[in-house]
Coordinates of C-alpha atoms in Angstrom, one line a residue:
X1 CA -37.9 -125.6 7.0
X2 CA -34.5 -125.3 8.6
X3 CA -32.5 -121.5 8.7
X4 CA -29.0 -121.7 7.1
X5 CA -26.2 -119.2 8.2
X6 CA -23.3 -118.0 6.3
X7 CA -20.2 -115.5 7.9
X8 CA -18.8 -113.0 5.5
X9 CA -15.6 -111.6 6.1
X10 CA -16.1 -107.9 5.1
X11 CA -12.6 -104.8 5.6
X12 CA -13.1 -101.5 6.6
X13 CA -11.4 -98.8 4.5
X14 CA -8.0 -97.5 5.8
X15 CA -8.9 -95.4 9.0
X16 CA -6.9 -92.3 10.5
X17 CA -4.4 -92.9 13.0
X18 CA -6.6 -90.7 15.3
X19 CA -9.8 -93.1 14.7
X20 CA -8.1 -96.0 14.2
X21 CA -6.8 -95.4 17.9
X22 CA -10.2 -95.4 19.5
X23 CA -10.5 -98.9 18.0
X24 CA -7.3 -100.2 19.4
X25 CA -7.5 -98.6 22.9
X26 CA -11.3 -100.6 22.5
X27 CA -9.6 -103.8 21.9
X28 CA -7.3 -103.4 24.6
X29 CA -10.0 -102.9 27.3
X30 CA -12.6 -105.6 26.4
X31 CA -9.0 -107.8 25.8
X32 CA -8.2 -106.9 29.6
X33 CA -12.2 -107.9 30.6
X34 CA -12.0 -111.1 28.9
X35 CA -8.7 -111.9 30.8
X36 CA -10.1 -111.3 34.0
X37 CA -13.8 -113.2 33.1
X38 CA -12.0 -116.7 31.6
X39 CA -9.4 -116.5 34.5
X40 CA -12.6 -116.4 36.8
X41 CA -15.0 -118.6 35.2
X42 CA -12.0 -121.4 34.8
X43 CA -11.1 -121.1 38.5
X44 CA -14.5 -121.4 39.5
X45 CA -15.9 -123.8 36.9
X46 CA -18.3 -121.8 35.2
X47 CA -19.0 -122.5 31.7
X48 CA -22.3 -120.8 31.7
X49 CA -22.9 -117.5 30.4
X50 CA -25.9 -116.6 32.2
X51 CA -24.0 -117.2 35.5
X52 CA -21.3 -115.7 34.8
X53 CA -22.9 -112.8 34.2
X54 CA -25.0 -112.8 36.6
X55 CA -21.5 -113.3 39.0
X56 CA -19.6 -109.9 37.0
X57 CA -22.0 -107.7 35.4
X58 CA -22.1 -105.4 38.2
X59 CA -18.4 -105.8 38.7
X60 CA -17.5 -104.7 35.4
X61 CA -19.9 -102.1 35.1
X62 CA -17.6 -100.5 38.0
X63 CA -14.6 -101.0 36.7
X64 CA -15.2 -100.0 33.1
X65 CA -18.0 -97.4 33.1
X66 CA -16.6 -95.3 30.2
X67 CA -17.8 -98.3 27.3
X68 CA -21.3 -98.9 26.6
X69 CA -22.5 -101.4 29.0
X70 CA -23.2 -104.3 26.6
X71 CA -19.6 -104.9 26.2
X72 CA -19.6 -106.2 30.0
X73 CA -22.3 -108.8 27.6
X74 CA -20.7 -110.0 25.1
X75 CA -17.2 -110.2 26.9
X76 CA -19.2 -112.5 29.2
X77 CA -20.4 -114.3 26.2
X78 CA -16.9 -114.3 25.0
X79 CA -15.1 -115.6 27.8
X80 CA -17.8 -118.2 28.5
X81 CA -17.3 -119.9 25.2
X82 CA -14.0 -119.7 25.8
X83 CA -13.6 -121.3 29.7
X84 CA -16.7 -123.8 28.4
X85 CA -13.7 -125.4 25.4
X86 CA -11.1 -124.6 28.1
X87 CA -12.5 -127.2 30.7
X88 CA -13.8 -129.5 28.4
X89 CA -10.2 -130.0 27.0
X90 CA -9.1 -130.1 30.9
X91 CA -11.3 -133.2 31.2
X92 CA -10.8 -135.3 28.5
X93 CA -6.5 -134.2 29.7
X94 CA -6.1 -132.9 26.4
X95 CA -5.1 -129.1 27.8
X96 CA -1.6 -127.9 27.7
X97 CA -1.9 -125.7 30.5
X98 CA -3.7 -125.3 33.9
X99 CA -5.5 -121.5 32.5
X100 CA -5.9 -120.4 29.0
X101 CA -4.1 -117.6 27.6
X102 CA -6.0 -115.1 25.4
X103 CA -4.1 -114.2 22.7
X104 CA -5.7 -112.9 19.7
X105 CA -9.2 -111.2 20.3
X106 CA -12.3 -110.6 18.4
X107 CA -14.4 -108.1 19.8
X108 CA -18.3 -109.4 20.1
X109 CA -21.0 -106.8 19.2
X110 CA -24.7 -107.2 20.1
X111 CA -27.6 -105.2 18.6
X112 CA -26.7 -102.1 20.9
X113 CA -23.3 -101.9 20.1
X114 CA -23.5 -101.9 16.0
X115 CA -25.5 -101.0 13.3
X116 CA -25.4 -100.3 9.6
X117 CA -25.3 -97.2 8.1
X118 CA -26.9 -97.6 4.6
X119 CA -25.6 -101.1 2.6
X120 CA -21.8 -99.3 2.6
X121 CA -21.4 -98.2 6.2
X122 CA -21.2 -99.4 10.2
X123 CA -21.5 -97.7 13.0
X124 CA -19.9 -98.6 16.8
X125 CA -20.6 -97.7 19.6
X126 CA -17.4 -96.8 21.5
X127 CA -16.0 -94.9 24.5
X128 CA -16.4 -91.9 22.4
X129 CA -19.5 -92.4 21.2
X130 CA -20.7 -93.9 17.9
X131 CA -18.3 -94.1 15.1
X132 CA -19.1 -94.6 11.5
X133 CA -16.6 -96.8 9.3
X134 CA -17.0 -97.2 5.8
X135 CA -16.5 -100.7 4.3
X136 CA -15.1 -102.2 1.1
X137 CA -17.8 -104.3 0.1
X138 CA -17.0 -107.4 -2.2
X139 CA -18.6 -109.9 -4.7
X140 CA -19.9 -112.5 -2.4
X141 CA -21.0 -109.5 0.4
X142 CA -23.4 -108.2 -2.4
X143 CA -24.5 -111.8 -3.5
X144 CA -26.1 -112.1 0.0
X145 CA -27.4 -108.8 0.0
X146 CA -29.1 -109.1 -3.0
X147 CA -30.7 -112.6 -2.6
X148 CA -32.7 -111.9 0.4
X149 CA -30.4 -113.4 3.2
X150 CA -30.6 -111.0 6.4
X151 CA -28.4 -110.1 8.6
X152 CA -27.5 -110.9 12.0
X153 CA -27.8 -109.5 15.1
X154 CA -24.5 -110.1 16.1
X155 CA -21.2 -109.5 14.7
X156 CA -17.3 -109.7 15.6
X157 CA -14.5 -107.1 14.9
X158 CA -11.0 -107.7 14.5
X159 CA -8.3 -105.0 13.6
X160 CA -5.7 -105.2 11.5
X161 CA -3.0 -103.0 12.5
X162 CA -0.7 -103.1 9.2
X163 CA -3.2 -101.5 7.0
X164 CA -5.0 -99.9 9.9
X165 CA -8.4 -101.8 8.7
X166 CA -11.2 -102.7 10.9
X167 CA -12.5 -106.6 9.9
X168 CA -16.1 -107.6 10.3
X169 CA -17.1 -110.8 10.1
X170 CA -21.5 -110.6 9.3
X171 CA -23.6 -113.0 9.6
X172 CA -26.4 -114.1 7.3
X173 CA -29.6 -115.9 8.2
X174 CA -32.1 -117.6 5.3
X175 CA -34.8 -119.7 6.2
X176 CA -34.8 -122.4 3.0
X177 CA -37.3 -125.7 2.5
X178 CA -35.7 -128.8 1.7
X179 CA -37.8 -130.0 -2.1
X180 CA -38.4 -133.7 -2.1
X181 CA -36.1 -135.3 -4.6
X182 CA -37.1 -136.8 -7.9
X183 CA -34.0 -138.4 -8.5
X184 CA -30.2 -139.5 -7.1
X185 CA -26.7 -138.3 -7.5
X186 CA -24.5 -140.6 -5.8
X187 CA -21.1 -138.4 -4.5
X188 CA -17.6 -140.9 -4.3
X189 CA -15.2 -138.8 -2.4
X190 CA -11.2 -140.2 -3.0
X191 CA -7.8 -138.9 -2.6
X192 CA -7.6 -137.5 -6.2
X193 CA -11.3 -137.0 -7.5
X194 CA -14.5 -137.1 -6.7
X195 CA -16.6 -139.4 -9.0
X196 CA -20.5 -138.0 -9.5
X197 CA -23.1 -140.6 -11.1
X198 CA -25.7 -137.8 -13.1
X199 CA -27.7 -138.7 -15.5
X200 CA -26.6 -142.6 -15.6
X201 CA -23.3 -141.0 -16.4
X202 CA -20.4 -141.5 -13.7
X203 CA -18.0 -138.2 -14.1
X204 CA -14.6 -138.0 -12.3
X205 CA -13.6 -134.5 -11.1
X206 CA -9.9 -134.4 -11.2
X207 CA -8.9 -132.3 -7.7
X208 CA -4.9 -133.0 -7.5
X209 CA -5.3 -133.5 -3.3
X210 CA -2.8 -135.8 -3.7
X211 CA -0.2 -133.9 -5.9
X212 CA -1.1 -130.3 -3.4
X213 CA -0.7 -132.7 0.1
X214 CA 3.0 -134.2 -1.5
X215 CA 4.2 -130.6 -2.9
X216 CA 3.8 -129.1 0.5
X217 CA 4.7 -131.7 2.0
X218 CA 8.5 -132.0 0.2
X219 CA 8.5 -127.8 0.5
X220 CA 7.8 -128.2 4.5
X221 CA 10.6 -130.2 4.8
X222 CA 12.9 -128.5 2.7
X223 CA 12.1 -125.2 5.1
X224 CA 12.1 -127.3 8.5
X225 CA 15.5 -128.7 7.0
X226 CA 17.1 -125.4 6.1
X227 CA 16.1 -123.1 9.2
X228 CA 16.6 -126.1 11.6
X229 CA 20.7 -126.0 11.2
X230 CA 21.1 -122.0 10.9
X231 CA 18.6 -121.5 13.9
X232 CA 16.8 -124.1 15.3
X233 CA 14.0 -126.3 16.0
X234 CA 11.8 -122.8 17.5
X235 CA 12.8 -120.6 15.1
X236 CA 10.4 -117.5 14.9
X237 CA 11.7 -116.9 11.1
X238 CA 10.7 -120.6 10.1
X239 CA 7.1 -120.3 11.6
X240 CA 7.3 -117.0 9.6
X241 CA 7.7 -118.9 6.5
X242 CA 5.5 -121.8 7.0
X243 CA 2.7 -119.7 7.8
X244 CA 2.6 -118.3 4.3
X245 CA 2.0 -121.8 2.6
X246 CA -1.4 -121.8 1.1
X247 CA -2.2 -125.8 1.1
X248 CA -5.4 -125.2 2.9
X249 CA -6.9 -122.5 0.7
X250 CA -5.6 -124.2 -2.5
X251 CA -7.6 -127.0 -0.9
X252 CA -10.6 -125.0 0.1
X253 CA -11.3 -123.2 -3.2
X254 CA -11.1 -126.9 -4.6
X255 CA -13.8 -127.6 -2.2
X256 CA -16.2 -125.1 -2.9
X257 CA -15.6 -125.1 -6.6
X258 CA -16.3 -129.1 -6.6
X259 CA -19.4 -128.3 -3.9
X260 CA -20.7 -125.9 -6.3
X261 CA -20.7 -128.4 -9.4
X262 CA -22.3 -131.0 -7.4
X263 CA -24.8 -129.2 -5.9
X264 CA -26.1 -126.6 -8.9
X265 CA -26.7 -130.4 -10.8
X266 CA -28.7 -131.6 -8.2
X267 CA -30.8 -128.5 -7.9
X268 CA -31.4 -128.6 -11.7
X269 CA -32.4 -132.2 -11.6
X270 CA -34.7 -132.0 -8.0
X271 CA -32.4 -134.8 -7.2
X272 CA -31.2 -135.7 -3.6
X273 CA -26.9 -136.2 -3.0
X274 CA -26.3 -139.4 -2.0
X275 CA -22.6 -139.4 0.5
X276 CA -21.1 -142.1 2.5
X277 CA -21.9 -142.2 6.0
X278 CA -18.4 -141.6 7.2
X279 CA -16.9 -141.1 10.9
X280 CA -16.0 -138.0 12.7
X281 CA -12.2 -139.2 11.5
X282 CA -12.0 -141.1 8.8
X283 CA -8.8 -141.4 8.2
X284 CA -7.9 -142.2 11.4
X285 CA -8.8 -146.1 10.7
X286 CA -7.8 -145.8 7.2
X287 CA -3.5 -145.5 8.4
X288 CA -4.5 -148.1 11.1
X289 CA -2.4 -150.9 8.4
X290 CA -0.3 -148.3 6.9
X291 CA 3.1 -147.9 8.0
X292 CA 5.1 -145.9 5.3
X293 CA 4.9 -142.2 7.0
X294 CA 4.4 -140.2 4.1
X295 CA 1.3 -142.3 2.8
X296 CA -0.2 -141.9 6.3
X297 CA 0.2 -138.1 5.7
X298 CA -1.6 -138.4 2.2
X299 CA -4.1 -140.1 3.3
X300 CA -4.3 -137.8 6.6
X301 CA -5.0 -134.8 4.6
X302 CA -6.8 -136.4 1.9
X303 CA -9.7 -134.3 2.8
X304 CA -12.5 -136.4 2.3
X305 CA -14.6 -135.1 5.7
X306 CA -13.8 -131.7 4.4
X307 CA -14.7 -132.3 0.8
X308 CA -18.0 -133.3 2.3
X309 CA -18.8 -131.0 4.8
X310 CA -18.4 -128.3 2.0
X311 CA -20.9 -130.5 -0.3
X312 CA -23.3 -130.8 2.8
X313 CA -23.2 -126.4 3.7
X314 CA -23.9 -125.8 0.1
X315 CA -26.7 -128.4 -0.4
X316 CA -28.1 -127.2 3.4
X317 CA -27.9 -123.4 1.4
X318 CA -29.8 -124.3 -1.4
X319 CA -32.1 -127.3 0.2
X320 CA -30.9 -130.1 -1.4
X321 CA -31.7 -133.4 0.3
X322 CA -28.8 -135.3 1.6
X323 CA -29.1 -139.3 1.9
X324 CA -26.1 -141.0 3.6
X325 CA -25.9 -144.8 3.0
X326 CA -23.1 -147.2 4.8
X327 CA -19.7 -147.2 2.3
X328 CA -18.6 -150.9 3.3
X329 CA -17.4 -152.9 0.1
X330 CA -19.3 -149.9 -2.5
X331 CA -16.0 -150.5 -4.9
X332 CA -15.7 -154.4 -4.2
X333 CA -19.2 -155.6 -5.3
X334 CA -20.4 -155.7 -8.9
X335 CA -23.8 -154.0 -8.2
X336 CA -25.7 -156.3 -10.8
X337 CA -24.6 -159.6 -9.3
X338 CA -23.6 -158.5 -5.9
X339 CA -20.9 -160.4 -6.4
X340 CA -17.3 -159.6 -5.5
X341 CA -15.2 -157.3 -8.5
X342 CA -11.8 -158.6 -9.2
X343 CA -8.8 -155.7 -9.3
X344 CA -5.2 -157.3 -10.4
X345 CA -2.3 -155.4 -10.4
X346 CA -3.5 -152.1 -8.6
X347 CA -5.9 -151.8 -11.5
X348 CA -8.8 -149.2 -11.2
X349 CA -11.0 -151.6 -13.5
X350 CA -11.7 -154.8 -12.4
X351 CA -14.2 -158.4 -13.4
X352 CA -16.9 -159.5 -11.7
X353 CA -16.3 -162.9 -10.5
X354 CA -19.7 -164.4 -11.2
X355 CA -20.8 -162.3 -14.3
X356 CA -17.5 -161.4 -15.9
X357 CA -18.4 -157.7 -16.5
X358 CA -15.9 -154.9 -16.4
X359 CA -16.4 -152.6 -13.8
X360 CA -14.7 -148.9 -13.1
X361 CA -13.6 -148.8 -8.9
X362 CA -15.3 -145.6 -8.7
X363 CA -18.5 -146.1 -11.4
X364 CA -18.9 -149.4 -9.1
X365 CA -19.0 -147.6 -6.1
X366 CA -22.0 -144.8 -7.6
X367 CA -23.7 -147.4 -8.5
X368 CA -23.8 -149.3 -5.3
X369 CA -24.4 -145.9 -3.4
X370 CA -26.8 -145.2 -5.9
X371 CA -28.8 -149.0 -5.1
X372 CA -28.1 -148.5 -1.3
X373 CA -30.0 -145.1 -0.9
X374 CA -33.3 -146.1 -4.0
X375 CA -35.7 -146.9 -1.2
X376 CA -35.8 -143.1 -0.2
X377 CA -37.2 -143.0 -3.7
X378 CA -39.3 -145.6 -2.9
X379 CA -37.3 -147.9 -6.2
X380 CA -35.1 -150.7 -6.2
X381 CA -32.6 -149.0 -8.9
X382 CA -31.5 -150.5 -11.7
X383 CA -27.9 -150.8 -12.6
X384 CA -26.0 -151.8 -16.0
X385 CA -22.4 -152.4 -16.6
X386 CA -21.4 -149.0 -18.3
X387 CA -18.3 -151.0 -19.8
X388 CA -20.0 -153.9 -21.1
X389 CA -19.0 -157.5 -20.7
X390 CA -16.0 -159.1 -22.5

């Protein structure tokens, strides 16, 4: 039994000005006792939060006794988290500077400072008292709603000052049991597809990485090249315009979508997802022999960590096992002979070299993942060429 948590991003409707100001005045005060907490905590070397409340509380209490006095709380939990990342990336020499800056701010809430107001409304608590907001609930808020997830006891608020919204990010807890699996499905993760074995049948989910990672890549340099002569290398307009390119949530939705396939056939099946064991950065030694930059960047952003981490939340949601099994050679070796597969000419199908057999790369490699992880099963597997022999 393991408890899974998801976040859902849930807006406010459009507030009055005169509301909407009580919210903005809020932000500014628990912005200014975050300031003062990570400038503290850094200077002093405290990353704990129980000490560093324990060091403030009272302090804040004095100096801000018109807000509820569990924001002096959760700005301590705030800025701890904070000052804790801070001096870990002092450490390891990774920080730019010698204090952090906060710059954007989320408000945390605790149990005393929020609740809901039927399935449609929240209240917080605020200088002025407790303020009710209604919210725009979506698709995916009222799948969690309705499928007994529960929520949270903590949430963060962020405002958005264009639309004069308040954003609340919820968080929902399910306790789920992980089935034991009566079957595989191997999961080979590339630059271009993803290559499921179900069934005995190896399916290759087209997901254009490859064509998303080059477009953006040819547009960012066509913006970089254009706003670098008129206005420079720091140009505030050109940061403007790169911030509205949407490679990583064309990538994400791909992610999820493909997540989604993989993991509603397993649960079907009672079958277990078999995934390469793969470091914290794969691609890292993958460009270790490539020189040509703009394959580096392909394979850089290739996503195949992210592709799956997404596979790995959504089985964790549903309780799909997971089996991870070592990746060395899965495309080289025919898995009937165990014998090394022949490719010529960047060809995706190659011969075995002892049996002669035609083998697909990426059918190979199932296969082989599919051998390497049969002894959770308590098998040996069985593979057969899917092509045939010549």
């Amino acid at each position: 039994m393991s408890e899974v948590t998801r976040t859902v991003v849930v807006r406010s409707v459009p507030l009055p000005r005169r509301l909407f100001r009580v919210f903005v005045e809020l932000e500014g005060v628990y912005k200014s006792m975050v300031g003062r907490l990570v400038a503290y905590a850094v200077e002093n070397g405290v990353a704990s939060f129980v000490k560093l409340k324990a060091l403030k509380y009272l302090e804040l209490r004095s100096s801000y006794p018109q807000l509820p006095s569990h924001y002096a709380y959760t700005a301590c939990q705030d800025a701890a988290t904070r000052a804790k990342s801070f001096l870990k990336l002092r450490r390891r020499g990774l920080a730019r500077k010698d204090h952090p800056e906060v710059r954007r701010i989320s408000i945390w809430l605790d149990d005393h400072l929020w609740r809901m107001s039927g399935l449609t409304g929240i209240e917080v608590a605020t200088y002025v008292g407790w303020v009710r907001v209604e919210l725009e609930p979506h698709k995916q808020y009222w799948r969690y709603v309705n499928s007994g997830w529960k929520l949270s006891s903590e949430v963060k608020l962020r405002l958005d000052e264009e639309s004069r919204r308040l954003i609340f990010y919820l968080t929902f807890r399910r306790s789920v049991e992980t089935y034991e699996p009566r079957d595989l499905i191997p999961v080979d993760v590339n630059e271009n597809h993803v290559a499921v074995m179900i069934d005995q049948d190896v399916y290759l989910l087209e997901t254009s990485f490859k064509d998303i990672t080059l477009g953006y890549y040819y547009r960012r340099k066509a913006i970089q090249k254009k706003y670098d002569k008129s206005c420079g290398v720091d140009c505030r307009v050109k940061r403007k315009v790169l911030r509205k390119l949407r490679e990583g949530e064309r990538k994400n939705d791909l992610k999820w979508k493909l997540a989604n396939i993989i993991v509603r056939a397993a649960v079907e099946r009672r079958s277990a997802i078999v995934l390469e064991r793969l470091s914290k950065n794969p691609a890292k030694g993958m460009i270790s022999r490539i020189k040509d930059a703009q394959l580096r960047h392909r394979v850089y952003q290739a996503s195949f960590k992210g592709v799956q981490r997404g596979i790995e939340e959504k089985a964790r949601e549903h309780g799909v096992p997971i089996v991870y099994v070592n990746p060395r050679n899965t495309s080289r070796m025919c898995p009937i002979h165990n014998a090394p597969i022949i490719y010529e000419n960047g060809s995706r199908v190659g011969r075995c070299s002892r049996g002669g057999e035609l083998w697909h790369r990426e059918v190979a490699a199932c296969y082989n993942l599919r051998l390497r992880a049969s002894p959770h099963l308590g098998g040996e597997g069985n593979a057969q060429s899917p092509v045939g022999s010549p």
